[in-house]
PDB file of N, CA, C and O in Angstrom:
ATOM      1  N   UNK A   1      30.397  -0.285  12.052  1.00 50.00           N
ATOM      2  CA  UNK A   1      29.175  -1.089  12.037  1.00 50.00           C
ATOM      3  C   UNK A   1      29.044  -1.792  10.692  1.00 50.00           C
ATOM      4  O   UNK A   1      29.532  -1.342   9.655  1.00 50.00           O
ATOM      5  N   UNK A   2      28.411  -2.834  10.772  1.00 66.00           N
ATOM      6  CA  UNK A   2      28.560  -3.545   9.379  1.00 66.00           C
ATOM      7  C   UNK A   2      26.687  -3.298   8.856  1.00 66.00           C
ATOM      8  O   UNK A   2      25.630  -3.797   9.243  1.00 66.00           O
ATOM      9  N   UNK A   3      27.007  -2.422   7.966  1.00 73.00           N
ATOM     10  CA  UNK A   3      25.857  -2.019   7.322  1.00 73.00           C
ATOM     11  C   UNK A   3      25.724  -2.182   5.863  1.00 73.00           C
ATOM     12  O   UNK A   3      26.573  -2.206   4.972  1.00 73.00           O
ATOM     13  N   UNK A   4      24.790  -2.258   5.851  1.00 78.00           N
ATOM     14  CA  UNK A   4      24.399  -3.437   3.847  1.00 78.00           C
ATOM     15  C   UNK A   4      23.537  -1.908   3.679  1.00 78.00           C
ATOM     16  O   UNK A   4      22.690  -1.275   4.310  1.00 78.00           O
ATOM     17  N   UNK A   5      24.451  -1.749   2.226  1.00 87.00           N
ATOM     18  CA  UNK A   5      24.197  -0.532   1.167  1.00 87.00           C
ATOM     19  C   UNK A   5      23.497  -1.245   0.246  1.00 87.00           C
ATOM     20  O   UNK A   5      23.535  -2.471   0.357  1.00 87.00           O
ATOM     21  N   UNK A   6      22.700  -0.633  -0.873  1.00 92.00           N
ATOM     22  CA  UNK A   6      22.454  -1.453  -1.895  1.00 92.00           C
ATOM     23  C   UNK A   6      20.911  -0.966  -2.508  1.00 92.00           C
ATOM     24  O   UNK A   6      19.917  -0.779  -1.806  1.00 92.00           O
ATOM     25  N   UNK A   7      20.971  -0.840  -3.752  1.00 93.00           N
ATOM     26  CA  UNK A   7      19.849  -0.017  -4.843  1.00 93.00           C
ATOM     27  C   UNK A   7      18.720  -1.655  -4.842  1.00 93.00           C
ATOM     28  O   UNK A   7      19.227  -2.715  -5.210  1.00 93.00           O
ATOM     29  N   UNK A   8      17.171  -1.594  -4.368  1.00 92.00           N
ATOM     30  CA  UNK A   8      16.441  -2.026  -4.712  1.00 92.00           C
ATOM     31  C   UNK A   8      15.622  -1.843  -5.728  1.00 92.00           C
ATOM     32  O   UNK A   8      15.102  -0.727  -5.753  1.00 92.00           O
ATOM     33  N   UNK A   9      15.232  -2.831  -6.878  1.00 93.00           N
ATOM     34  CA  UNK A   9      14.687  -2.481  -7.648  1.00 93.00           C
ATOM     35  C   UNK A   9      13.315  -3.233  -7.971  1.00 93.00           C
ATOM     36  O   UNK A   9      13.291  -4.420  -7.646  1.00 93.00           O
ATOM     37  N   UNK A  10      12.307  -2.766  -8.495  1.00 92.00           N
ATOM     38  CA  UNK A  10      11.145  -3.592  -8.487  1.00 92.00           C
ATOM     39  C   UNK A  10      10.728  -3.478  -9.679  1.00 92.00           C
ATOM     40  O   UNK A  10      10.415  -2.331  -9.997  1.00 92.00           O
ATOM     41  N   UNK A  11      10.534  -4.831 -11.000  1.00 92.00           N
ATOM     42  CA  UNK A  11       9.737  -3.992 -12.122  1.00 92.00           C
ATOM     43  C   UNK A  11       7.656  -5.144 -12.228  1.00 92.00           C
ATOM     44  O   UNK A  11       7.244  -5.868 -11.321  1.00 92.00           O
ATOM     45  N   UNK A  12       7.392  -5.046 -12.699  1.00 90.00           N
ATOM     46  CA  UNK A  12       5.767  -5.848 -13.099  1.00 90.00           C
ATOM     47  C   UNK A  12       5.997  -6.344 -14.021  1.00 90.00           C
ATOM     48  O   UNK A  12       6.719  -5.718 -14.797  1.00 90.00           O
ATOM     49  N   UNK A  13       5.464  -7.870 -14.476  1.00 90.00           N
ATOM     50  CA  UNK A  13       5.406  -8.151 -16.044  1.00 90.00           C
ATOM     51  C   UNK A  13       4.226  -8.970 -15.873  1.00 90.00           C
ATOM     52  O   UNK A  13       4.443 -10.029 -15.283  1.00 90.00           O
ATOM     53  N   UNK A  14       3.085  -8.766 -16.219  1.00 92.00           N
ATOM     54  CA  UNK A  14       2.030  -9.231 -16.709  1.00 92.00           C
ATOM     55  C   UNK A  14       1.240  -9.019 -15.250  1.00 92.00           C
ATOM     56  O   UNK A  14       0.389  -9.901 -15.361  1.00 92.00           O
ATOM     57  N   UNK A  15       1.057  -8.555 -14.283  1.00 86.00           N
ATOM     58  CA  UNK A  15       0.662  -8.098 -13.449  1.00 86.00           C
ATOM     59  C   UNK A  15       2.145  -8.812 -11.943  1.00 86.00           C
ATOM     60  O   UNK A  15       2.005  -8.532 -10.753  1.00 86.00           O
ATOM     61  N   UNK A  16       2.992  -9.416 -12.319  1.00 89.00           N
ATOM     62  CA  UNK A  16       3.738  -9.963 -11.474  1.00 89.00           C
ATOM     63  C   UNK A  16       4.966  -9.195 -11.004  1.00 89.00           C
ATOM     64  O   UNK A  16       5.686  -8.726 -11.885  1.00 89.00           O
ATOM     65  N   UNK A  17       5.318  -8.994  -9.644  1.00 89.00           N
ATOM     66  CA  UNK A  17       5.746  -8.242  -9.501  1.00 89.00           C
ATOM     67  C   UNK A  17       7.088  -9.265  -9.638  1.00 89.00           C
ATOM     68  O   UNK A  17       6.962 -10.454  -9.930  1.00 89.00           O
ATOM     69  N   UNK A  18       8.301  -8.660  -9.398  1.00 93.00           N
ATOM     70  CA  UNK A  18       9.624  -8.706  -9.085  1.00 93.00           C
ATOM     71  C   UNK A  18      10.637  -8.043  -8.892  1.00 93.00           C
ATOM     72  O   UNK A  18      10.612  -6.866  -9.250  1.00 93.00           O
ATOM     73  N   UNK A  19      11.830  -8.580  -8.275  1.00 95.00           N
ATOM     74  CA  UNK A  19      12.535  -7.297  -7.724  1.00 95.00           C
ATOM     75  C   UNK A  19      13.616  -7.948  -7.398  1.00 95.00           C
ATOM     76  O   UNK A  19      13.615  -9.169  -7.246  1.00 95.00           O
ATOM     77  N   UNK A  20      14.693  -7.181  -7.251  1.00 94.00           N
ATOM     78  CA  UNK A  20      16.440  -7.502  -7.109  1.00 94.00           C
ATOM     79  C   UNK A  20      17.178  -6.301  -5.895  1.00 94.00           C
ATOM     80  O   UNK A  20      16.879  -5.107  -5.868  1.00 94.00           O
ATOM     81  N   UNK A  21      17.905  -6.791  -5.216  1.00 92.00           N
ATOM     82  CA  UNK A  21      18.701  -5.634  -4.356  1.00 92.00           C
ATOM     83  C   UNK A  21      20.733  -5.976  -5.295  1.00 92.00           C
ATOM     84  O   UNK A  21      21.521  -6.922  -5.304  1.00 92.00           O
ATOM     85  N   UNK A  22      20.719  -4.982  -5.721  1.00 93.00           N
ATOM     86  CA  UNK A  22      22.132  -5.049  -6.239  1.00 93.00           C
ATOM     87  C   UNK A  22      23.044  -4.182  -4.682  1.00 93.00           C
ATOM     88  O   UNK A  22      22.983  -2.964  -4.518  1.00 93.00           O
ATOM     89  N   UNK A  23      23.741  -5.034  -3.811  1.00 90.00           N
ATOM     90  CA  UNK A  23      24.217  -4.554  -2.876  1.00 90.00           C
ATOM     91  C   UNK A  23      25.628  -3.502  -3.614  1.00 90.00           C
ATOM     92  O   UNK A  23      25.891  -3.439  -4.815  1.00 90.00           O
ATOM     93  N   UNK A  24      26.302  -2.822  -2.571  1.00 90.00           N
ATOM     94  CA  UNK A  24      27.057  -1.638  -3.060  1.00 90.00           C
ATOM     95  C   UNK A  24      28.339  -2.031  -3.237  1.00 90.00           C
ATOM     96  O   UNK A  24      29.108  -1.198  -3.716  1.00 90.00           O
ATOM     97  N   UNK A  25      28.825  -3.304  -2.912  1.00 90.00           N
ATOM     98  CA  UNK A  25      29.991  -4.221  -3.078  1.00 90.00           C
ATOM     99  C   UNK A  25      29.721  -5.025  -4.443  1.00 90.00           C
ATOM    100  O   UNK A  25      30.719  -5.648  -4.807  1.00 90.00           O
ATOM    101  N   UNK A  26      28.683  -5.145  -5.221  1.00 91.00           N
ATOM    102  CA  UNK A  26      28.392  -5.654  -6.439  1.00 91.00           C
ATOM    103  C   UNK A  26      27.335  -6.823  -6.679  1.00 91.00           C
ATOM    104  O   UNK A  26      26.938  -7.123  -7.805  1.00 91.00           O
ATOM    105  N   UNK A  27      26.904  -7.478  -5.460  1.00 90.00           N
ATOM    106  CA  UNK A  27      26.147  -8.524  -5.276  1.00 90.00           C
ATOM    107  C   UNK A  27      25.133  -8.384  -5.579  1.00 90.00           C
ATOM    108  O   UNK A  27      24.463  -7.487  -5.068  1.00 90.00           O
ATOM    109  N   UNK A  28      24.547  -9.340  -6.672  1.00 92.00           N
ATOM    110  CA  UNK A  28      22.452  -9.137  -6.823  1.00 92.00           C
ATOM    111  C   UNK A  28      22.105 -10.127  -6.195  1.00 92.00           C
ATOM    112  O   UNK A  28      22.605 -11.236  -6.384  1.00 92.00           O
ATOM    113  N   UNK A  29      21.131  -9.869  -5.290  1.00 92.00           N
ATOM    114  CA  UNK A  29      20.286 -10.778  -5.151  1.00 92.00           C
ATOM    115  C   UNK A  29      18.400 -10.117  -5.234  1.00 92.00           C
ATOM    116  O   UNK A  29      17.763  -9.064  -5.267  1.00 92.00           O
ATOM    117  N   UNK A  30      18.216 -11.591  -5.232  1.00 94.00           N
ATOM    118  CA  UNK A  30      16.300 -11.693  -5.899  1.00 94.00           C
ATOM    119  C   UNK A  30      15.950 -12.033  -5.299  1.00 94.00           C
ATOM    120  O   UNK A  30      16.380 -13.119  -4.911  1.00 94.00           O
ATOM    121  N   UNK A  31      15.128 -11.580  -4.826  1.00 95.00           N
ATOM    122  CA  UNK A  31      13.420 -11.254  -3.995  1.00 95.00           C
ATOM    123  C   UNK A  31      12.528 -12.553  -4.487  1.00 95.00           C
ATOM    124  O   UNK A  31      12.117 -12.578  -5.647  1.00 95.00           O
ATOM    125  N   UNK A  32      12.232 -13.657  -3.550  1.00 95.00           N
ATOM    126  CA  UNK A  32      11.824 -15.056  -4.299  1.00 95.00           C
ATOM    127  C   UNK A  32      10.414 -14.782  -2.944  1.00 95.00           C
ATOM    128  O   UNK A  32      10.194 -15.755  -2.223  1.00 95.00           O
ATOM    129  N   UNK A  33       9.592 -13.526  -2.706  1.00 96.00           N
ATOM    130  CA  UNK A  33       8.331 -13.009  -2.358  1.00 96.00           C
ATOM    131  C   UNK A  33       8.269 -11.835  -2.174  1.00 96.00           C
ATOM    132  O   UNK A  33       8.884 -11.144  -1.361  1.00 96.00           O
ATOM    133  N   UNK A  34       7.318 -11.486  -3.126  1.00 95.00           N
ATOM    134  CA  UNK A  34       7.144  -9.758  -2.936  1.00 95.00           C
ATOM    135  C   UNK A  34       5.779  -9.696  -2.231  1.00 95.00           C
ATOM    136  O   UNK A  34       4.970 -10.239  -2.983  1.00 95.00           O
ATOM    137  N   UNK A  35       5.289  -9.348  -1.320  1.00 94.00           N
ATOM    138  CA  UNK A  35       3.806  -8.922  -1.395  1.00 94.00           C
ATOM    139  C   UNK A  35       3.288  -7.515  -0.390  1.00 94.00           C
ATOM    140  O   UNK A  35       3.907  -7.100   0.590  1.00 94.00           O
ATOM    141  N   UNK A  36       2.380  -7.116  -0.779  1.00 92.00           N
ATOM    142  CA  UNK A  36       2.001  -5.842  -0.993  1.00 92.00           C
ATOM    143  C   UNK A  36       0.721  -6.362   0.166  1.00 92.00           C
ATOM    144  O   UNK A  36      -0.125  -7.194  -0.161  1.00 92.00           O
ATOM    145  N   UNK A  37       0.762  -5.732   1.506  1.00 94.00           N
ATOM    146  CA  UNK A  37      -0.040  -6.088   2.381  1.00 94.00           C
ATOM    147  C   UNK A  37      -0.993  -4.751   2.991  1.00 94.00           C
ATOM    148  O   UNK A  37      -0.744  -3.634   2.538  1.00 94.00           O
ATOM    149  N   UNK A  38      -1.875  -4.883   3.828  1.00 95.00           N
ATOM    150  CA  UNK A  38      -2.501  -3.627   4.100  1.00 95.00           C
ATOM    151  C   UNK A  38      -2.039  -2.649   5.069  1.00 95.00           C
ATOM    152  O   UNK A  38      -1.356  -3.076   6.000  1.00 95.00           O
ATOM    153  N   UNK A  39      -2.246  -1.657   5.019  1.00 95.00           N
ATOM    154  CA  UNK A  39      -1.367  -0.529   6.018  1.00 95.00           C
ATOM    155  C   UNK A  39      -0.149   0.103   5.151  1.00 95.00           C
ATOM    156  O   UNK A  39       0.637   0.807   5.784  1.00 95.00           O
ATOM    157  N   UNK A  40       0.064  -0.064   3.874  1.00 95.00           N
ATOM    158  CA  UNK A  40       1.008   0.075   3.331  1.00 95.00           C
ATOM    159  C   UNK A  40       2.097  -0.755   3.370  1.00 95.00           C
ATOM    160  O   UNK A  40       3.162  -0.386   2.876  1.00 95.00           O
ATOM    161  N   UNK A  41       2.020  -1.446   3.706  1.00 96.00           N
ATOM    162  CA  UNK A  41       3.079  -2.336   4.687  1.00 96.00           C
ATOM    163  C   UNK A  41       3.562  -3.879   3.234  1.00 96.00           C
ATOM    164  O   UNK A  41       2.895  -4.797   2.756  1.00 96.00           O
ATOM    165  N   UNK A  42       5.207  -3.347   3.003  1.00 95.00           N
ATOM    166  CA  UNK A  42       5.957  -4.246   1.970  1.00 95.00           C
ATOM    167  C   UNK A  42       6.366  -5.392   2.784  1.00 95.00           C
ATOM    168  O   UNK A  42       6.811  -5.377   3.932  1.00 95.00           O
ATOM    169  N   UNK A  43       6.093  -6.631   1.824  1.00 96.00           N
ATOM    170  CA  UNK A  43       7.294  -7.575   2.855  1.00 96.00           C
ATOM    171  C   UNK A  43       7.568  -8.593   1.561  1.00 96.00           C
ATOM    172  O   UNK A  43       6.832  -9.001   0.662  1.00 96.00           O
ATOM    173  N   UNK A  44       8.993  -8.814   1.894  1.00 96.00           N
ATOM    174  CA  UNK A  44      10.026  -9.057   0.838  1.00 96.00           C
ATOM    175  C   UNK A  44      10.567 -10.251   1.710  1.00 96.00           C
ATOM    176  O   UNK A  44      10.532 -10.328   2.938  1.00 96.00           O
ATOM    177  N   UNK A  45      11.219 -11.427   0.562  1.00 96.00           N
ATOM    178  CA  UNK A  45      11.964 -12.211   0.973  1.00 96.00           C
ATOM    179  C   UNK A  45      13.282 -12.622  -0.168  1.00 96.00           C
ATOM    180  O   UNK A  45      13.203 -12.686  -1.395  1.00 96.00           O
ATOM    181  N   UNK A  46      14.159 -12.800   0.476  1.00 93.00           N
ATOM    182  CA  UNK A  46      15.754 -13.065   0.005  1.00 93.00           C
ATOM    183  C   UNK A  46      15.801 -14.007   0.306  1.00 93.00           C
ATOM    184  O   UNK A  46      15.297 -14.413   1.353  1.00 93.00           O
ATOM    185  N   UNK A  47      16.613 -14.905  -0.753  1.00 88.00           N
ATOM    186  CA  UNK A  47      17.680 -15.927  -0.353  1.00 88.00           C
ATOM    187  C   UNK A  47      18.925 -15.451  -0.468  1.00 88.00           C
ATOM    188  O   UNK A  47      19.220 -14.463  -1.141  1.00 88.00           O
ATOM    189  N   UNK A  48      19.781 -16.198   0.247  1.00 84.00           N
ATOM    190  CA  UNK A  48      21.451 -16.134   0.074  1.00 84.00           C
ATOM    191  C   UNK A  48      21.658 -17.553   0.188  1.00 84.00           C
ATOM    192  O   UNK A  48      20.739 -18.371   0.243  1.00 84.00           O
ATOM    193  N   UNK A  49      22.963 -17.843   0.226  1.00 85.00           N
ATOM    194  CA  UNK A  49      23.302 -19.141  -0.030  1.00 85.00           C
ATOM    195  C   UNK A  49      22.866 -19.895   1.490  1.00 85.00           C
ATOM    196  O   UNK A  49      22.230 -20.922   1.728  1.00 85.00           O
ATOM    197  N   UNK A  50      23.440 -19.008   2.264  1.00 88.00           N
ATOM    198  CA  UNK A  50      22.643 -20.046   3.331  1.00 88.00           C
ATOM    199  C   UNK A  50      21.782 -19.306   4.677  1.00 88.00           C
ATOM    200  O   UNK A  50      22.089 -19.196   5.865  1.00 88.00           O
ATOM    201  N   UNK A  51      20.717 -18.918   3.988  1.00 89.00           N
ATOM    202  CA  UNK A  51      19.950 -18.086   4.746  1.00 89.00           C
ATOM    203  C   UNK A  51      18.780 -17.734   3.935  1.00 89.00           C
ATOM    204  O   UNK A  51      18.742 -17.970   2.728  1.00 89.00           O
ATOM    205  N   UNK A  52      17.948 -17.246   4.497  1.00 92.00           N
ATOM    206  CA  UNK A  52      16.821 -16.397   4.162  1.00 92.00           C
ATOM    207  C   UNK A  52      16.420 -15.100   4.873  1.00 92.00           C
ATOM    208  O   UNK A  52      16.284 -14.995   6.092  1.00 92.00           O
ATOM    209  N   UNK A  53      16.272 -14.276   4.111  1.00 93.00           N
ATOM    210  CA  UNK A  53      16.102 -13.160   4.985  1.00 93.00           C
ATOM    211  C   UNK A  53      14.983 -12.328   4.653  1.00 93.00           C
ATOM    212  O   UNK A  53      14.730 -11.945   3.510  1.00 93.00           O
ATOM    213  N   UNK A  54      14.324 -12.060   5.676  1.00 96.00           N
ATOM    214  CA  UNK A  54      12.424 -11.744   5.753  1.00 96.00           C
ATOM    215  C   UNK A  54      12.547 -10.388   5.827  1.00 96.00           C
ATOM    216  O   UNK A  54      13.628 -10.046   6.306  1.00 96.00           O
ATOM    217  N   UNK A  55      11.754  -9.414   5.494  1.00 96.00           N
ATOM    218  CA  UNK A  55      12.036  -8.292   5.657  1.00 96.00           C
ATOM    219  C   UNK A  55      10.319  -7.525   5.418  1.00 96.00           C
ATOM    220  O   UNK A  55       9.569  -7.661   4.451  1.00 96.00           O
ATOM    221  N   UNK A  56      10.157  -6.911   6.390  1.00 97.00           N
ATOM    222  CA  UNK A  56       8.866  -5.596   6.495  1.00 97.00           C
ATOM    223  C   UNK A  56       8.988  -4.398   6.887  1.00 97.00           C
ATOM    224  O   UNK A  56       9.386  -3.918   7.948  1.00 97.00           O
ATOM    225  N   UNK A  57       8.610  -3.950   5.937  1.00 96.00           N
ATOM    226  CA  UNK A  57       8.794  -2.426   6.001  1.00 96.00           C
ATOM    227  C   UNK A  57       7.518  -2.012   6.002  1.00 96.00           C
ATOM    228  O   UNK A  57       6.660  -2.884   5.867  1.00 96.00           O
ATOM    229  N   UNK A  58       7.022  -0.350   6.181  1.00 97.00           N
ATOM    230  CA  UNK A  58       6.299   0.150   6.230  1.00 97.00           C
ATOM    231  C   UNK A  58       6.363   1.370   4.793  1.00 97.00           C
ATOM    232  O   UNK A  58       7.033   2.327   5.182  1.00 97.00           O
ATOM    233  N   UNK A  59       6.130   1.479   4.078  1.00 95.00           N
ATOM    234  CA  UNK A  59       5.720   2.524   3.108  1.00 95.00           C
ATOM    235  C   UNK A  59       5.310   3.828   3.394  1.00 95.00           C
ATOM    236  O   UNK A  59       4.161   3.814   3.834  1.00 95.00           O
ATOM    237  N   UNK A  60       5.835   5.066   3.315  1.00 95.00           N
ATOM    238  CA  UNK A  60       5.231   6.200   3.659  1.00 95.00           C
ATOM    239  C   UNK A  60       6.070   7.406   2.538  1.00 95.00           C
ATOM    240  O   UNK A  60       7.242   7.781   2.510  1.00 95.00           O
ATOM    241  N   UNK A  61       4.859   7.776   1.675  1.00 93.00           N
ATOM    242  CA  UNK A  61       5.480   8.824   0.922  1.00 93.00           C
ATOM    243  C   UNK A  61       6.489   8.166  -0.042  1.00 93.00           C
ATOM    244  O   UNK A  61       6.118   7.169  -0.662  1.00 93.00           O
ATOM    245  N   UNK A  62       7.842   8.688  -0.230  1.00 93.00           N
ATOM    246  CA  UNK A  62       8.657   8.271  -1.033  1.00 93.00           C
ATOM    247  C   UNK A  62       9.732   7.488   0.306  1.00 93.00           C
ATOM    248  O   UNK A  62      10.905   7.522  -0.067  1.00 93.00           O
ATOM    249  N   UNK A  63       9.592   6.895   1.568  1.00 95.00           N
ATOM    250  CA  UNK A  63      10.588   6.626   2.693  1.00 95.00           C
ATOM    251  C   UNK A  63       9.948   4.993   2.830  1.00 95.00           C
ATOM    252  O   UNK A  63       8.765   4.779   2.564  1.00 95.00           O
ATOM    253  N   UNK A  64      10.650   4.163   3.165  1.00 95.00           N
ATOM    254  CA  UNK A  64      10.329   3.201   3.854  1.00 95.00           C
ATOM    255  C   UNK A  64      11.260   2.820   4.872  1.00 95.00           C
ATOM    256  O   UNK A  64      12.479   2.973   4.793  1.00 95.00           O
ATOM    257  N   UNK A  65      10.353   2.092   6.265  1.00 97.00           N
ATOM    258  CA  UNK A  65      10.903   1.843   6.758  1.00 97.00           C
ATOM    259  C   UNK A  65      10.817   0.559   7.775  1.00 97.00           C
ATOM    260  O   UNK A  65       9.665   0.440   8.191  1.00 97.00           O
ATOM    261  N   UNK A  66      11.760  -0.491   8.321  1.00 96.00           N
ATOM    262  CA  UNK A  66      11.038  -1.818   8.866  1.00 96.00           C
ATOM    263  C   UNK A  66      12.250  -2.717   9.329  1.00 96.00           C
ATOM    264  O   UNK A  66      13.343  -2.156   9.409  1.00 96.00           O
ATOM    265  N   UNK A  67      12.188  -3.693   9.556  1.00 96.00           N
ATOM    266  CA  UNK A  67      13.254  -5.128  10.067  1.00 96.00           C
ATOM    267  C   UNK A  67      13.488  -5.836   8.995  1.00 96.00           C
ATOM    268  O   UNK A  67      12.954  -5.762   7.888  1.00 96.00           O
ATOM    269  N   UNK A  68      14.286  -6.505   9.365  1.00 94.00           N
ATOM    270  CA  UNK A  68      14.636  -7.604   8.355  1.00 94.00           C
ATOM    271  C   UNK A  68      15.267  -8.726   9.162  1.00 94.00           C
ATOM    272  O   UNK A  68      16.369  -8.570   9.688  1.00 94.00           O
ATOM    273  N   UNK A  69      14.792  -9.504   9.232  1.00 95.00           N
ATOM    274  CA  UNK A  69      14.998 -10.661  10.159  1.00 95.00           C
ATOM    275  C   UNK A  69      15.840 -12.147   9.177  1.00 95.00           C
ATOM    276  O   UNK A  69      15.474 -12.673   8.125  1.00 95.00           O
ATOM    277  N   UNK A  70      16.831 -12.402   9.909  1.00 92.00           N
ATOM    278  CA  UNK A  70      17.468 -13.709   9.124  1.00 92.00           C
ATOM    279  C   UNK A  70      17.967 -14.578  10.697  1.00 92.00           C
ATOM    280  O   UNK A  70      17.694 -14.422  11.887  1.00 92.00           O
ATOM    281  N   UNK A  71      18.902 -15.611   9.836  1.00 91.00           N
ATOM    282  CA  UNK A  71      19.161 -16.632  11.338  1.00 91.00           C
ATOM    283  C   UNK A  71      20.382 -15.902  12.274  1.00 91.00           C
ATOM    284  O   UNK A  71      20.789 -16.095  13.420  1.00 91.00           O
ATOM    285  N   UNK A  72      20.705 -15.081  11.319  1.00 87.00           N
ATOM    286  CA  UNK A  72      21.715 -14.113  12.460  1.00 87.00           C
ATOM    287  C   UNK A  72      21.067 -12.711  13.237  1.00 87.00           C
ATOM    288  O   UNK A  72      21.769 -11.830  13.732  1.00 87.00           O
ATOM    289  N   UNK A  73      19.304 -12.723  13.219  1.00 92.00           N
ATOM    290  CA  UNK A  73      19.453 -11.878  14.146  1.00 92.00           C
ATOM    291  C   UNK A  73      18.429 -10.607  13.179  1.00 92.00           C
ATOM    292  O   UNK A  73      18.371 -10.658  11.951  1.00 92.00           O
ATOM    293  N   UNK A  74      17.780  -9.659  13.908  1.00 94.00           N
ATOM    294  CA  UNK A  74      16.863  -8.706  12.952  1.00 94.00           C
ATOM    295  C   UNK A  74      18.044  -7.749  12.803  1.00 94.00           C
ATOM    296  O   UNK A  74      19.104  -7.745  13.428  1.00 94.00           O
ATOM    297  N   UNK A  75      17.609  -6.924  11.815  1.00 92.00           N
ATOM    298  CA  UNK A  75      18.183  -5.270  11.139  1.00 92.00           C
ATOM    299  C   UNK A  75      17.206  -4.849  11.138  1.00 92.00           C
ATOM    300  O   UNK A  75      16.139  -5.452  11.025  1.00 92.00           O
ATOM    301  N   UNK A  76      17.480  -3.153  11.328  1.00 93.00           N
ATOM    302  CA  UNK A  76      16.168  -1.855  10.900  1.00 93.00           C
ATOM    303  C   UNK A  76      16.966  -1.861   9.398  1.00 93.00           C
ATOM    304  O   UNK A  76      18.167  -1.980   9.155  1.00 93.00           O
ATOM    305  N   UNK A  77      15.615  -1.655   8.344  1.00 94.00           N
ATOM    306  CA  UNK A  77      15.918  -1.065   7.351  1.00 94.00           C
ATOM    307  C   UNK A  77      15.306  -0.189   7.132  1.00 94.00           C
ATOM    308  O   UNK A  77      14.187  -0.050   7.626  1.00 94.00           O
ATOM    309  N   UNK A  78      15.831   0.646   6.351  1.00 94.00           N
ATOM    310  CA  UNK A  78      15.408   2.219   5.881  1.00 94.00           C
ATOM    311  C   UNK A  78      16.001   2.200   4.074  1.00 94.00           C
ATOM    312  O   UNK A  78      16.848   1.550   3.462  1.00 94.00           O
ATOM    313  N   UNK A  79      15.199   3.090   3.783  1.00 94.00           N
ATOM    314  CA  UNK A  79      15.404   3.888   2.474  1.00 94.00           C
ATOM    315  C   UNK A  79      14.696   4.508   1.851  1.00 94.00           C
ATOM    316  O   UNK A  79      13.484   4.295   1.849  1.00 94.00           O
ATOM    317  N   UNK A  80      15.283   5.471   1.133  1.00 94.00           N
ATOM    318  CA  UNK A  80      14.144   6.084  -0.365  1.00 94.00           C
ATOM    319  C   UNK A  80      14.242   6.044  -1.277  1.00 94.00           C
ATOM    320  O   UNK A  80      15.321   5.890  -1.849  1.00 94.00           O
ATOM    321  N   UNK A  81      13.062   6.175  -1.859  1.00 90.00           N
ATOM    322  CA  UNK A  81      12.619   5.651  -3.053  1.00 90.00           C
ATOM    323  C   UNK A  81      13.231   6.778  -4.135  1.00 90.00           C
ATOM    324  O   UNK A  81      13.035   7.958  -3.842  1.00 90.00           O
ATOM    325  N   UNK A  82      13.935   6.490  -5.327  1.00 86.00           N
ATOM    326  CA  UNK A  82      14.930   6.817  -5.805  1.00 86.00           C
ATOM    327  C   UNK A  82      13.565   7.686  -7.132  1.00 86.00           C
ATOM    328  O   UNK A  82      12.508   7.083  -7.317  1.00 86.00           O
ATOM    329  N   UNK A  83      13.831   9.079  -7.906  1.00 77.00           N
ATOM    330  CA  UNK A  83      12.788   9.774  -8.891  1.00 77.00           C
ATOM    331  C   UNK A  83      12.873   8.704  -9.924  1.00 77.00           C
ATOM    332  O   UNK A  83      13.949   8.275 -10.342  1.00 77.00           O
ATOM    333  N   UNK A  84      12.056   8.412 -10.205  1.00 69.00           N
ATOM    334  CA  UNK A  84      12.305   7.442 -11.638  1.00 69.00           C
ATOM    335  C   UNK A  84      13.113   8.192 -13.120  1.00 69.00           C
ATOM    336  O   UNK A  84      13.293   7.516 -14.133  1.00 69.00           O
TER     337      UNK A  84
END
């Protein structure tokens, strides 16, 4: 199955959020919308060179979990949130 590994990271600077996914093959890419919606509920957006890819998750505890939708089609994503 072709499955995308990869450490998300999120930091704040002056109340602004931002964030990068460094995939597990070496690739960064940046999060060009972060926002923080109600229900717990994250939703993130990527560019790649020729795509965009939307992504909502749900927040629970240290787990998230949600889709990620691009022009090829949705993914479930999952992960946890790594101890600081």
């Amino acid at each position: 199955s072709d499955v995308l590994k990869g450490v998300i990271t999120f930091a704040q600077d002056n109340g602004k959020l931002s964030g990068q996914v460094v995939t597990n093959d070496g690739y960064t890419l940046l999060f060009t919308k972060i926002e923080l919606k109600p229900e717990n509920i994250l939703y993130l957006e990527l560019q790649t060179d020729s795509d965009v890819i939307k992504i909502s998750v749900t927040v629970e505890n240290n787990r998230f979990k949600g889709t990620g939708s691009s022009y090829h089609g949705d993914a479930p994503i999952s992960g946890i949130k790594r101890a600081e």
